[in-house]
PDB file of C-alpha atoms in Angstrom:
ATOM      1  CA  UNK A   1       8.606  -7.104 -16.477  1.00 41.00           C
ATOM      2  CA  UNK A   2       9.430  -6.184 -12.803  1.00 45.00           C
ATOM      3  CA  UNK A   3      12.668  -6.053 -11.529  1.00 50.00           C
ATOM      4  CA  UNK A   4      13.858  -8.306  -9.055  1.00 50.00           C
ATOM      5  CA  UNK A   5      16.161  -7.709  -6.349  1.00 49.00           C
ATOM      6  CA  UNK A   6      18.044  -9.426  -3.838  1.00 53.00           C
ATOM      7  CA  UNK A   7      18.502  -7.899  -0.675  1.00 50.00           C
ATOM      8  CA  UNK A   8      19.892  -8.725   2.623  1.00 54.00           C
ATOM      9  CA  UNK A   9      18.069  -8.139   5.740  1.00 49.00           C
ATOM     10  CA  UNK A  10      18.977  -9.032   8.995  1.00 50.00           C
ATOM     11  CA  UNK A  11      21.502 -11.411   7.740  1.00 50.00           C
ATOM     12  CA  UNK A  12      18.629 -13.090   5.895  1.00 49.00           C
ATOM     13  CA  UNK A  13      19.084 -12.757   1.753  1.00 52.00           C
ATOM     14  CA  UNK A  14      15.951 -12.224  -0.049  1.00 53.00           C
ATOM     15  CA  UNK A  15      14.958 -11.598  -3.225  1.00 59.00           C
ATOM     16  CA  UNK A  16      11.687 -10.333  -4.141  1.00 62.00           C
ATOM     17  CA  UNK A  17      10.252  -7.686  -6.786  1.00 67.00           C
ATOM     18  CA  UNK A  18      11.845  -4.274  -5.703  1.00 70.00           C
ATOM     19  CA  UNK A  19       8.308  -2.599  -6.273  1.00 80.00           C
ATOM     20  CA  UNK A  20       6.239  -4.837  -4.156  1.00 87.00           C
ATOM     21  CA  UNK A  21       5.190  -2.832  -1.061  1.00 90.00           C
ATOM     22  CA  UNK A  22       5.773  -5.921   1.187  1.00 91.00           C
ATOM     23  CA  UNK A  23       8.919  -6.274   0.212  1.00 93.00           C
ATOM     24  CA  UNK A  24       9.533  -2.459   1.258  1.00 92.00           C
ATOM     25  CA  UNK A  25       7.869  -3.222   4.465  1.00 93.00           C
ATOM     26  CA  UNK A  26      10.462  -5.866   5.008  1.00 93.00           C
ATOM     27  CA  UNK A  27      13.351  -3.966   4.140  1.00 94.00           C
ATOM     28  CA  UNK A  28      12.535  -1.027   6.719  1.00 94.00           C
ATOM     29  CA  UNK A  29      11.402  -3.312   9.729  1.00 95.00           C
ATOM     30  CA  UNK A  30      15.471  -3.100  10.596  1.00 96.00           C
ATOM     31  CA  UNK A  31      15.493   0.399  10.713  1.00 96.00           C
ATOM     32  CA  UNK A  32      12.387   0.891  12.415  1.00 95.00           C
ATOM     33  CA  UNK A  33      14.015  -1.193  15.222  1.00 96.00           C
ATOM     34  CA  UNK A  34      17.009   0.746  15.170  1.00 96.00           C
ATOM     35  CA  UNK A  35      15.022   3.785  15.759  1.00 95.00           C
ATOM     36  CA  UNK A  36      12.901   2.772  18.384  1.00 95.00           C
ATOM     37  CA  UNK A  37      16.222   1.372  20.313  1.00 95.00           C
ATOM     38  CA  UNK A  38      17.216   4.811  19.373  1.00 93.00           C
ATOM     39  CA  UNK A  39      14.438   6.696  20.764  1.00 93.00           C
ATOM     40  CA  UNK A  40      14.442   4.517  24.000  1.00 94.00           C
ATOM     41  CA  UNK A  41      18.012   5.093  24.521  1.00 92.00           C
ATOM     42  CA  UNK A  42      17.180   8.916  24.014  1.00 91.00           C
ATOM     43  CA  UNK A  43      14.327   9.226  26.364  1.00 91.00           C
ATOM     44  CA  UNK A  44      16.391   7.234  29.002  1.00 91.00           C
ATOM     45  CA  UNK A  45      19.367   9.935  28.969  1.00 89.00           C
ATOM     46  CA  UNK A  46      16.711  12.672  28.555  1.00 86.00           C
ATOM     47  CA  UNK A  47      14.927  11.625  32.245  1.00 88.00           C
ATOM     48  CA  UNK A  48      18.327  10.585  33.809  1.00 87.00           C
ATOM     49  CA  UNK A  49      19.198  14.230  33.045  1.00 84.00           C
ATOM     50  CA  UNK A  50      15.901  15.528  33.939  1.00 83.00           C
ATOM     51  CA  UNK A  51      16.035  13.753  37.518  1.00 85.00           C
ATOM     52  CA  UNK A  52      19.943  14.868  38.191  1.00 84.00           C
ATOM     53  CA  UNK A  53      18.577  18.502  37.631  1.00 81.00           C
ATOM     54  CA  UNK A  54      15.227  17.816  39.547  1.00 82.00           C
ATOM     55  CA  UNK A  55      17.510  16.579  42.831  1.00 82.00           C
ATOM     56  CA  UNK A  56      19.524  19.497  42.332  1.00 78.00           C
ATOM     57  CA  UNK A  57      22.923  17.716  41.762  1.00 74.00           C
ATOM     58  CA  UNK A  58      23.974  18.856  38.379  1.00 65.00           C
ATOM     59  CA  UNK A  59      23.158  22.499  37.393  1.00 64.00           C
ATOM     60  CA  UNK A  60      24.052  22.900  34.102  1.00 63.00           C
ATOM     61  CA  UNK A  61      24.516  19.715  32.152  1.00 59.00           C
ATOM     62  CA  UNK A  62      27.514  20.518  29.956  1.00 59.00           C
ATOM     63  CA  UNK A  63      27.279  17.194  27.789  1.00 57.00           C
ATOM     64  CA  UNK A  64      25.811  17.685  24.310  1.00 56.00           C
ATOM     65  CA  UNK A  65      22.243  16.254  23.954  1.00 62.00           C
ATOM     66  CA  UNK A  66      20.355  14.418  20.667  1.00 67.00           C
ATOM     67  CA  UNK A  67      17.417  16.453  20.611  1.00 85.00           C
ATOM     68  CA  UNK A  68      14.803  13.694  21.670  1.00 86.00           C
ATOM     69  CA  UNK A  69      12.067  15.451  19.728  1.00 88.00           C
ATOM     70  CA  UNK A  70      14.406  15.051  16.628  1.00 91.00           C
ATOM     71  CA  UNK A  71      14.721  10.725  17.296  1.00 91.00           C
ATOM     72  CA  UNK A  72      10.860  11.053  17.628  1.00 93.00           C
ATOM     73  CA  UNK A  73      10.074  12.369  14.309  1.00 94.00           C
ATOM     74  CA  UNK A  74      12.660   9.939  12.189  1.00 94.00           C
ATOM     75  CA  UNK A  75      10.669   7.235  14.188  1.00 95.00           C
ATOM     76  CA  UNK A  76       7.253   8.382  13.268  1.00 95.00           C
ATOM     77  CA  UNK A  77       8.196   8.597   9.909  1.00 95.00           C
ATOM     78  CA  UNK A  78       9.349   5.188   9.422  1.00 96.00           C
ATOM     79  CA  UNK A  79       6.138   4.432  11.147  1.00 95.00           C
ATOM     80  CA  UNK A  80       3.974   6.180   8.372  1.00 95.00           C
ATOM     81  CA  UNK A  81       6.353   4.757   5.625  1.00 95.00           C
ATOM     82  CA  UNK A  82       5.181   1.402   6.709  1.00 95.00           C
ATOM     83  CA  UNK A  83       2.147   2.372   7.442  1.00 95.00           C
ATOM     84  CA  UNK A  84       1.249   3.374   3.826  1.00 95.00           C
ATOM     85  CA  UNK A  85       2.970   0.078   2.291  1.00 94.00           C
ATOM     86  CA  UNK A  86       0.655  -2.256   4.207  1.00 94.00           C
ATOM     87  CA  UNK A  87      -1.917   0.119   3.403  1.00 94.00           C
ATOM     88  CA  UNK A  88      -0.978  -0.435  -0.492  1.00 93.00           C
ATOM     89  CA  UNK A  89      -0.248  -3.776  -0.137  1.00 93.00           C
ATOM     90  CA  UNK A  90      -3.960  -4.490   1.128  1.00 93.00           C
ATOM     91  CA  UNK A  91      -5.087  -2.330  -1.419  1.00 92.00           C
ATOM     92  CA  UNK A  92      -2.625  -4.732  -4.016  1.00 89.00           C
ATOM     93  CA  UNK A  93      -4.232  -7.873  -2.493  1.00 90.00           C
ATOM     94  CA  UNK A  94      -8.116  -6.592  -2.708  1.00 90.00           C
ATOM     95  CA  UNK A  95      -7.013  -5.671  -6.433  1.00 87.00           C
ATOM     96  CA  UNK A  96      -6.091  -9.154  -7.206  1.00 85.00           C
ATOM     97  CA  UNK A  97      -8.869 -10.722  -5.744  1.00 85.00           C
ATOM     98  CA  UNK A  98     -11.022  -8.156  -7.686  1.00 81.00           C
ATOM     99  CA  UNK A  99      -9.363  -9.569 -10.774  1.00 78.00           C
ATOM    100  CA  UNK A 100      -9.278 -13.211 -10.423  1.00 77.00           C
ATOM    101  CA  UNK A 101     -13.370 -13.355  -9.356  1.00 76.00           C
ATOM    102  CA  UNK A 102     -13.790 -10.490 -12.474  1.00 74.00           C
ATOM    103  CA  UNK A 103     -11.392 -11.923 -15.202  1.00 71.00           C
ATOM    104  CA  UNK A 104     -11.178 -15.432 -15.595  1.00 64.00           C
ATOM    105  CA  UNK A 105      -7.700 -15.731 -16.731  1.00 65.00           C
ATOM    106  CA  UNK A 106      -4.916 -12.990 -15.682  1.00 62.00           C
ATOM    107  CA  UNK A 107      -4.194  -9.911 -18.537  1.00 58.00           C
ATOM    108  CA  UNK A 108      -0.817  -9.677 -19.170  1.00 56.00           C
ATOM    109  CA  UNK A 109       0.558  -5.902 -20.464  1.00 52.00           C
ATOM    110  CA  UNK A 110       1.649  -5.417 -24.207  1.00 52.00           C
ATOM    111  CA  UNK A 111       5.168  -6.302 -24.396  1.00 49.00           C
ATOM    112  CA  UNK A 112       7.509  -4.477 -26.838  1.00 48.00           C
ATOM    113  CA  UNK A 113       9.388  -7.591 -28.014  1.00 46.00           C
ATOM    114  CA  UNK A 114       7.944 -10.806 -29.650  1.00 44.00           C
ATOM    115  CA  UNK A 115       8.094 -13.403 -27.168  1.00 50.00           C
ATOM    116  CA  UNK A 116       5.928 -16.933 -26.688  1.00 51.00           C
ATOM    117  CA  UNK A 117       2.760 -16.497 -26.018  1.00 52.00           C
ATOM    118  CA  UNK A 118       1.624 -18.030 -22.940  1.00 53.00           C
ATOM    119  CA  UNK A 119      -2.019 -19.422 -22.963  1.00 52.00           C
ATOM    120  CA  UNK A 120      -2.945 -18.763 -19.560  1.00 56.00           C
ATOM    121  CA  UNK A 121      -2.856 -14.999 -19.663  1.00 63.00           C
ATOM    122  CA  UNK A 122      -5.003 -12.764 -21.975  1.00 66.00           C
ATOM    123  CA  UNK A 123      -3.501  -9.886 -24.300  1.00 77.00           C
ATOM    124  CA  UNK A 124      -4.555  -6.309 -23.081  1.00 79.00           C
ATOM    125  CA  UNK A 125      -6.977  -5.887 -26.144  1.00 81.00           C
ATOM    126  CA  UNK A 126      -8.792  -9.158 -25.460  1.00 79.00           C
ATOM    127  CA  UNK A 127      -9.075  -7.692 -22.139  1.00 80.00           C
ATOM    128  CA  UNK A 128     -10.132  -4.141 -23.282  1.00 85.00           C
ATOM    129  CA  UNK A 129     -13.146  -6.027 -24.852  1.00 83.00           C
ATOM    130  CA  UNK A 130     -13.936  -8.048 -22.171  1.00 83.00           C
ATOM    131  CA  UNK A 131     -14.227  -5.225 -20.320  1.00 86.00           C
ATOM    132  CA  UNK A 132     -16.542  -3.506 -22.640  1.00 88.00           C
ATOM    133  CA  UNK A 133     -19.062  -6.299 -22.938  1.00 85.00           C
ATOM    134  CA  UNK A 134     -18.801  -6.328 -18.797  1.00 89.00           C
ATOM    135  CA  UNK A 135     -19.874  -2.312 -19.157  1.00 91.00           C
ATOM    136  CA  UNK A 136     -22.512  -3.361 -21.565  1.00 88.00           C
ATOM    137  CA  UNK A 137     -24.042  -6.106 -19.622  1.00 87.00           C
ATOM    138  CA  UNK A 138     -24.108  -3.593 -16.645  1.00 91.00           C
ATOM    139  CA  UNK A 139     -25.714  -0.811 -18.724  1.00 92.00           C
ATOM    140  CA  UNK A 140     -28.485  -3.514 -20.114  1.00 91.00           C
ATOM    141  CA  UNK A 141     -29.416  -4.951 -16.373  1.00 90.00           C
ATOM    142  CA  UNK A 142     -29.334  -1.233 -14.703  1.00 93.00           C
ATOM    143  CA  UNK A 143     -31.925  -0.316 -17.517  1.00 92.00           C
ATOM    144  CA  UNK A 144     -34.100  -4.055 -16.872  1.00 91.00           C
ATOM    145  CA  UNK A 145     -34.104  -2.056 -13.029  1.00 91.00           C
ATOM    146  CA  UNK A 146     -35.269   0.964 -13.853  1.00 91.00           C
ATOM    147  CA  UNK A 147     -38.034  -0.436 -16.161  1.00 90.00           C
ATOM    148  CA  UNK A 148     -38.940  -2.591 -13.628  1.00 89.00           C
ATOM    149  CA  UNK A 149     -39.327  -0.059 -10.779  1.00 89.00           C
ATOM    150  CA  UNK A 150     -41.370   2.290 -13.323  1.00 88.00           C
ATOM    151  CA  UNK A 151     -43.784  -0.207 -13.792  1.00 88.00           C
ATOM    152  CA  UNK A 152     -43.926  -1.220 -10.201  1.00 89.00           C
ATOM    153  CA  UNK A 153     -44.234   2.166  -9.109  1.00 82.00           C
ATOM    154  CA  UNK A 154     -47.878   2.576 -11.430  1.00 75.00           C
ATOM    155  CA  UNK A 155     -46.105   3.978 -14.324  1.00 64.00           C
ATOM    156  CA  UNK A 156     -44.557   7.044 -13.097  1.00 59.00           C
ATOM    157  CA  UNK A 157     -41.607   8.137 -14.719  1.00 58.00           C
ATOM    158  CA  UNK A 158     -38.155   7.520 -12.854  1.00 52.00           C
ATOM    159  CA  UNK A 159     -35.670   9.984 -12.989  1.00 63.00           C
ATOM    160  CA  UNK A 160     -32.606   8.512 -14.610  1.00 64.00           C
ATOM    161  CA  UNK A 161     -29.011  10.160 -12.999  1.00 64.00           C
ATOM    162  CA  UNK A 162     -27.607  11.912 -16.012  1.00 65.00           C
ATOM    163  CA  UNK A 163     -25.017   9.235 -17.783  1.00 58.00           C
TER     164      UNK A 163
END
């Protein structure tokens, strides 16, 4: 079973499954905007400093400077954190809808412990079987094909791919 969490975000408490990539998504979307006030605040006190030594007034700037290359790079990476959980979540979503049009009822995985069986899922050995008679039909209509095309094609012999 997945572990849920509750987790506070922007003063908001949520609780959702700590491994669901959404729920990842949400919980850096506050530091992403931290960064980017971050980076703006950077890039602000990096031109101010660029102009006062462009117009000649300030020489040698003696006050320590964030490297703004440095703000740039923990932003980007956020970016391609969240980046790759939408990616998996899409790729989440396209799996379930892969599975609900493929397998009629949802598979649910072997549990260690004895608990009440509920009817609307299907044990992972049912499912291993369906499976196998899916593989079967497959095998059965890709042969109906190439039979077909051989005797379409005047009885030459089709190259099968090697199995």
């Amino acid at each position: 079973m997945a572990s849920m969490a509750s987790v506070n975000i922007g003063g908001q408490q949520m609780q959702g499954d700590v491994n669901d990539p959404i729920m990842k998504f949400k919980m850096l979307v506050p530091r992403l905007k931290e960064l980017l006030q971050k980076v703006m605040l950077q890039a602000a006190h990096v031109l101010n400093q660029n102009a006062l030594l462009d117009s000649c007034t300030v020489r040698n700037p003696d006050v320590p400077v964030q490297r703004f290359d440095k703000c740039l790079e923990d932003f980007y990476a956020i970016c391609d954190q969240i980046e790759m959980y939408l990616r998996l979540a899409t790729e989440v979503i396209t799996q379930n809808i892969d599975a609900q049009r493929h397998a009629p009822m949802p598979t649910q995985q072997p549990v260690t412990q004895v608990t009440q069986q509920n009817f609307d899922t299907v044990g992972y050995v049912h499912y291993i079987n369906q499976v196998r008679l899916q593989m079967a039909s497959a095998q059965e209509l890709h042969d109906v094909l190439v039979e077909c095309a051989r005797r379409i094609g005047g009885d030459k012999p089709v190259q099968q791919p090697p199995s």
